[in-house]
Amino acid sequence: DAGVIQSPRHEVTEMGQEVTLRCKPISGHDYLFWYRQTMMRGLELLIYFNNNVPIDDSGMPEDRFSAKMPNASFSTLKIQPSEPRDSAVYFCASLAGTTTDTQYFGPGTRLTVL
Amino acid sequence: GENVEQHPSTLSVQEGDSAVIKCTYSDSASNYFPWYKQELGKRPQLIIDIRSNVGEKKDQRIAVTLNKTAKHFSLHITETQPEDSAVYFCAASYNTDKLIFGTGTRLQVFP
């Protein structure tokens, strides 16, 4: 099993540009999570999906952020327009089921907005 | 909603000593409490978890205890080694979906 896959691993962009982060969950996992990690705010849950349907997006910071999961093997997190304060490491995680399993994190995408 | 507090924020120990990290949670409905270890530049990785139907769980040098009445849980690492140096995060949730993380503890183990 390849684990959770994220791309790109590093992204440097200029303020105002659109940024798209990608995630492929572990095959067979029904849940997918997007987290943001910064020194100031720690590890924050942005949004999560169950069977491709968004369940809770209360952590999405503002309308500039959007997430989609068009199928069971792919999700995107988009920031448009990006701002320097969006600089962070963005992790994707997946979970098979809520009763006995746990969340497995991807390697993360380090985003720098200049 | 759930709120998780974690202490201490930093912890330094001598190799071979024990380390204890404590967390408290606010939502009495929470029933799942994982601990993640994050090395510098790496992803958080689960090291141990406990569910509310047990009070203690051990895995070699690592143990977690849970006090549901007081709503706190702790990570115990015995016989620490330099490779235990990392940031440790506790978390709490109802079932395993919406994890709320603590602020992390930076553990340094000195040889």
Tab-separated table of C-alpha atoms in Angstrom:
chain	number	residue	atom	x	y	z
A	1	ASP	CA	0.000	0.000	0.000
A	2	ALA	CA	1.475	3.340	-1.055
A	3	GLY	CA	-0.154	5.297	1.739
A	4	VAL	CA	-1.671	8.735	1.301
A	5	ILE	CA	-0.106	10.581	-1.617
A	6	GLN	CA	0.099	14.364	-1.858
A	7	SER	CA	1.376	16.628	-4.589
A	8	PRO	CA	3.201	18.838	-4.959
A	9	ARG	CA	5.506	18.371	-1.967
A	10	HIS	CA	6.639	21.987	-2.150
A	11	GLU	CA	4.931	24.958	-3.725
A	12	VAL	CA	6.211	28.513	-3.930
A	13	THR	CA	3.913	31.083	-5.438
A	14	GLU	CA	3.284	34.786	-5.457
A	15	MET	CA	0.485	36.528	-3.672
A	16	GLY	CA	-2.683	36.581	-5.730
A	17	GLN	CA	-1.977	33.382	-7.614
A	18	GLU	CA	-4.208	30.322	-7.510
A	19	VAL	CA	-2.818	27.293	-5.700
A	20	THR	CA	-4.119	23.735	-6.038
A	21	LEU	CA	-3.027	20.981	-3.691
A	22	ARG	CA	-3.784	17.355	-4.499
A	23	CYS	CA	-4.375	14.234	-2.456
A	24	LYS	CA	-4.887	10.560	-3.177
A	25	PRO	CA	-6.185	8.665	-0.129
A	26	ILE	CA	-5.393	5.088	0.752
A	27	SER	CA	-7.474	2.792	-1.419
A	28	GLY	CA	-10.659	1.711	0.298
A	29	HIS	CA	-10.660	4.496	2.857
A	30	ASP	CA	-14.016	6.242	3.127
A	31	TYR	CA	-12.860	9.422	4.857
A	32	LEU	CA	-10.502	12.151	3.702
A	33	PHE	CA	-9.270	15.090	5.770
A	34	TRP	CA	-7.417	18.309	4.981
A	35	TYR	CA	-5.313	19.876	7.740
A	36	ARG	CA	-3.158	22.970	7.928
A	37	GLN	CA	-0.131	23.203	10.227
A	38	THR	CA	1.562	26.432	11.301
A	39	MET	CA	3.720	27.343	14.251
A	40	MET	CA	1.150	29.838	15.473
A	41	ARG	CA	-2.023	27.787	15.131
A	42	GLY	CA	-0.767	24.223	15.301
A	43	LEU	CA	-2.576	21.449	13.453
A	44	GLU	CA	-6.039	22.571	12.309
A	45	LEU	CA	-8.717	20.547	10.567
A	46	LEU	CA	-9.960	22.466	7.529
A	47	ILE	CA	-12.536	20.094	6.019
A	48	TYR	CA	-13.335	16.414	5.795
A	49	PHE	CA	-15.247	14.160	3.437
A	50	ASN	CA	-17.084	10.880	3.883
A	51	ASN	CA	-17.726	8.889	0.710
A	52	ASN	CA	-16.770	11.966	-1.355
A	53	VAL	CA	-19.321	14.195	0.412
A	54	PRO	CA	-18.123	17.157	2.503
A	55	ILE	CA	-19.203	16.573	6.102
A	56	ASP	CA	-17.691	19.460	8.021
A	57	ASP	CA	-16.043	22.520	6.472
A	58	SER	CA	-16.219	24.713	9.562
A	59	GLY	CA	-12.430	24.929	9.657
A	60	MET	CA	-12.076	26.441	6.213
A	61	PRO	CA	-10.689	29.886	6.978
A	62	GLU	CA	-12.510	31.924	4.354
A	63	ASP	CA	-14.071	31.889	0.927
A	64	ARG	CA	-10.673	31.893	-0.746
A	65	PHE	CA	-10.367	28.239	0.257
A	66	SER	CA	-12.335	25.475	-1.449
A	67	ALA	CA	-12.067	21.687	-1.506
A	68	LYS	CA	-13.500	19.031	-3.749
A	69	MET	CA	-13.538	15.269	-3.891
A	70	PRO	CA	-14.804	14.247	-7.329
A	71	ASN	CA	-14.187	10.549	-6.703
A	72	ALA	CA	-12.981	8.155	-4.031
A	73	SER	CA	-9.342	8.374	-5.075
A	74	PHE	CA	-8.765	12.096	-5.508
A	75	SER	CA	-9.262	15.378	-3.676
A	76	THR	CA	-8.106	18.950	-4.206
A	77	LEU	CA	-7.698	21.938	-1.930
A	78	LYS	CA	-7.673	25.224	-3.803
A	79	ILE	CA	-6.693	28.679	-2.594
A	80	GLN	CA	-7.684	31.572	-4.821
A	81	PRO	CA	-6.277	34.175	-4.474
A	82	SER	CA	-3.395	33.126	-2.250
A	83	GLU	CA	-1.982	35.394	0.466
A	84	PRO	CA	1.294	35.272	2.443
A	85	ARG	CA	-0.601	34.234	5.575
A	86	ASP	CA	-1.636	31.044	3.790
A	87	SER	CA	1.962	29.846	4.008
A	88	ALA	CA	1.877	26.573	5.935
A	89	VAL	CA	2.204	22.825	5.596
A	90	TYR	CA	-1.015	21.277	4.347
A	91	PHE	CA	-1.619	17.642	5.226
A	92	CYS	CA	-4.136	15.259	3.791
A	93	ALA	CA	-5.190	12.209	5.834
A	94	SER	CA	-7.469	9.273	5.209
A	95	LEU	CA	-9.445	6.903	7.399
A	96	ALA	CA	-11.067	3.592	6.619
A	97	GLY	CA	-13.921	3.777	9.118
A	98	THR	CA	-14.684	5.428	12.429
A	99	THR	CA	-15.155	2.494	14.747
A	100	THR	CA	-11.826	0.696	14.696
A	101	ASP	CA	-9.390	2.496	12.421
A	102	THR	CA	-7.299	5.642	12.737
A	103	GLN	CA	-6.216	8.480	10.476
A	104	TYR	CA	-3.120	8.122	8.308
A	105	PHE	CA	-1.382	11.272	7.172
A	106	GLY	CA	0.214	12.048	3.850
A	107	PRO	CA	3.691	13.610	3.597
A	108	GLY	CA	2.280	17.126	3.353
A	109	THR	CA	2.664	20.047	0.959
A	110	ARG	CA	4.792	22.947	2.117
A	111	LEU	CA	3.233	26.105	0.672
A	112	THR	CA	5.077	29.398	0.591
A	113	VAL	CA	3.253	32.473	-0.662
A	114	LEU	CA	5.564	35.396	-1.344
B	1	GLY	CA	-17.065	22.033	20.528
B	2	GLU	CA	-14.133	19.982	21.729
B	3	ASN	CA	-11.061	21.720	23.123
B	4	VAL	CA	-7.812	19.913	23.936
B	5	GLU	CA	-5.098	21.353	26.140
B	6	GLN	CA	-1.629	19.835	26.213
B	7	HIS	CA	1.243	20.301	28.678
B	8	PRO	CA	4.114	20.878	28.789
B	9	SER	CA	4.958	22.645	25.545
B	10	THR	CA	8.597	21.575	25.845
B	11	LEU	CA	10.206	18.757	27.770
B	12	SER	CA	13.868	17.893	28.116
B	13	VAL	CA	15.005	14.624	29.648
B	14	GLN	CA	18.190	12.642	29.982
B	15	GLU	CA	18.452	9.449	27.993
B	16	GLY	CA	17.038	6.580	30.008
B	17	ASP	CA	14.674	8.760	32.034
B	18	SER	CA	10.896	8.746	31.675
B	19	ALA	CA	8.790	11.409	29.977
B	20	VAL	CA	5.158	12.223	30.677
B	21	ILE	CA	2.903	14.437	28.556
B	22	LYS	CA	-0.589	15.342	29.728
B	23	CYS	CA	-3.738	16.394	27.891
B	24	THR	CA	-7.187	17.456	29.005
B	25	TYR	CA	-10.326	17.530	26.887
B	26	SER	CA	-13.628	19.314	27.296
B	27	ASP	CA	-16.255	17.192	25.518
B	28	SER	CA	-17.381	14.252	27.645
B	29	ALA	CA	-18.717	12.564	24.488
B	30	SER	CA	-15.169	12.102	23.143
B	31	ASN	CA	-14.259	8.428	23.087
B	32	TYR	CA	-11.089	8.190	21.011
B	33	PHE	CA	-7.671	9.541	22.054
B	34	PRO	CA	-4.688	9.054	19.735
B	35	TRP	CA	-1.121	10.230	20.164
B	36	TYR	CA	0.961	11.255	17.154
B	37	LYS	CA	4.705	11.721	16.862
B	38	GLN	CA	6.047	14.219	14.353
B	39	GLU	CA	9.716	14.382	13.531
B	40	LEU	CA	11.129	17.521	11.969
B	41	GLY	CA	9.878	17.931	8.416
B	42	LYS	CA	7.859	14.731	8.530
B	43	ARG	CA	4.188	13.798	8.767
B	44	PRO	CA	2.426	13.081	12.073
B	45	GLN	CA	2.470	9.338	12.721
B	46	LEU	CA	0.280	7.461	15.148
B	47	ILE	CA	2.239	5.886	17.975
B	48	ILE	CA	-0.559	4.730	20.259
B	49	ASP	CA	-4.262	5.304	20.792
B	50	ILE	CA	-6.845	4.508	23.436
B	51	ARG	CA	-10.592	4.285	23.409
B	52	SER	CA	-12.847	5.204	26.281
B	53	ASN	CA	-13.695	1.625	27.197
B	54	VAL	CA	-10.190	1.058	28.637
B	55	GLY	CA	-8.134	2.953	31.182
B	56	GLU	CA	-4.624	2.070	30.081
B	57	LYS	CA	-2.804	0.706	27.063
B	58	LYS	CA	0.849	-0.240	26.636
B	59	ASP	CA	3.105	-0.859	23.675
B	60	GLN	CA	6.682	-1.623	24.665
B	61	ARG	CA	8.131	1.610	26.111
B	62	ILE	CA	4.999	3.653	25.468
B	63	ALA	CA	1.827	3.720	27.534
B	64	VAL	CA	-1.274	5.863	27.605
B	65	THR	CA	-3.639	6.300	30.528
B	66	LEU	CA	-7.145	7.715	30.425
B	67	ASN	CA	-9.219	9.185	33.244
B	68	LYS	CA	-12.713	9.742	31.866
B	69	THR	CA	-14.030	11.274	35.056
B	70	ALA	CA	-11.377	13.957	35.104
B	71	LYS	CA	-11.292	14.149	31.291
B	72	HIS	CA	-7.576	13.815	30.974
B	73	PHE	CA	-5.166	11.389	29.375
B	74	SER	CA	-1.408	11.038	29.450
B	75	LEU	CA	1.437	9.619	27.386
B	76	HIS	CA	4.248	7.874	29.237
B	77	ILE	CA	7.544	7.037	27.564
B	78	THR	CA	9.989	4.976	29.612
B	79	GLU	CA	13.703	4.461	29.036
B	80	THR	CA	13.818	7.372	26.616
B	81	GLN	CA	16.247	7.303	23.720
B	82	PRO	CA	17.585	10.112	21.512
B	83	GLU	CA	15.376	8.888	18.654
B	84	ASP	CA	12.325	9.672	20.796
B	85	SER	CA	13.105	13.365	20.273
B	86	ALA	CA	10.201	14.831	18.316
B	87	VAL	CA	6.979	16.793	18.721
B	88	TYR	CA	4.153	14.777	20.235
B	89	PHE	CA	0.494	15.653	19.693
B	90	CYS	CA	-2.500	14.361	21.575
B	91	ALA	CA	-5.971	14.473	20.060
B	92	ALA	CA	-9.560	13.709	21.003
B	93	SER	CA	-12.702	12.944	19.043
B	94	TYR	CA	-16.041	11.217	19.061
B	95	ASN	CA	-15.226	8.092	17.088
B	96	THR	CA	-12.166	8.744	14.915
B	97	ASP	CA	-13.298	11.306	12.420
B	98	LYS	CA	-13.101	14.901	13.653
B	99	LEU	CA	-9.829	14.895	15.601
B	100	ILE	CA	-9.101	17.977	17.688
B	101	PHE	CA	-5.385	18.238	18.336
B	102	GLY	CA	-3.485	19.618	21.287
B	103	THR	CA	-0.806	22.231	20.709
B	104	GLY	CA	2.068	19.752	20.829
B	105	THR	CA	4.993	18.968	23.135
B	106	ARG	CA	8.538	19.219	21.907
B	107	LEU	CA	10.478	16.403	23.575
B	108	GLN	CA	14.257	16.509	23.606
B	109	VAL	CA	16.196	13.509	24.861
B	110	PHE	CA	19.820	14.266	25.643
B	111	PRO	CA	22.416	11.483	25.431
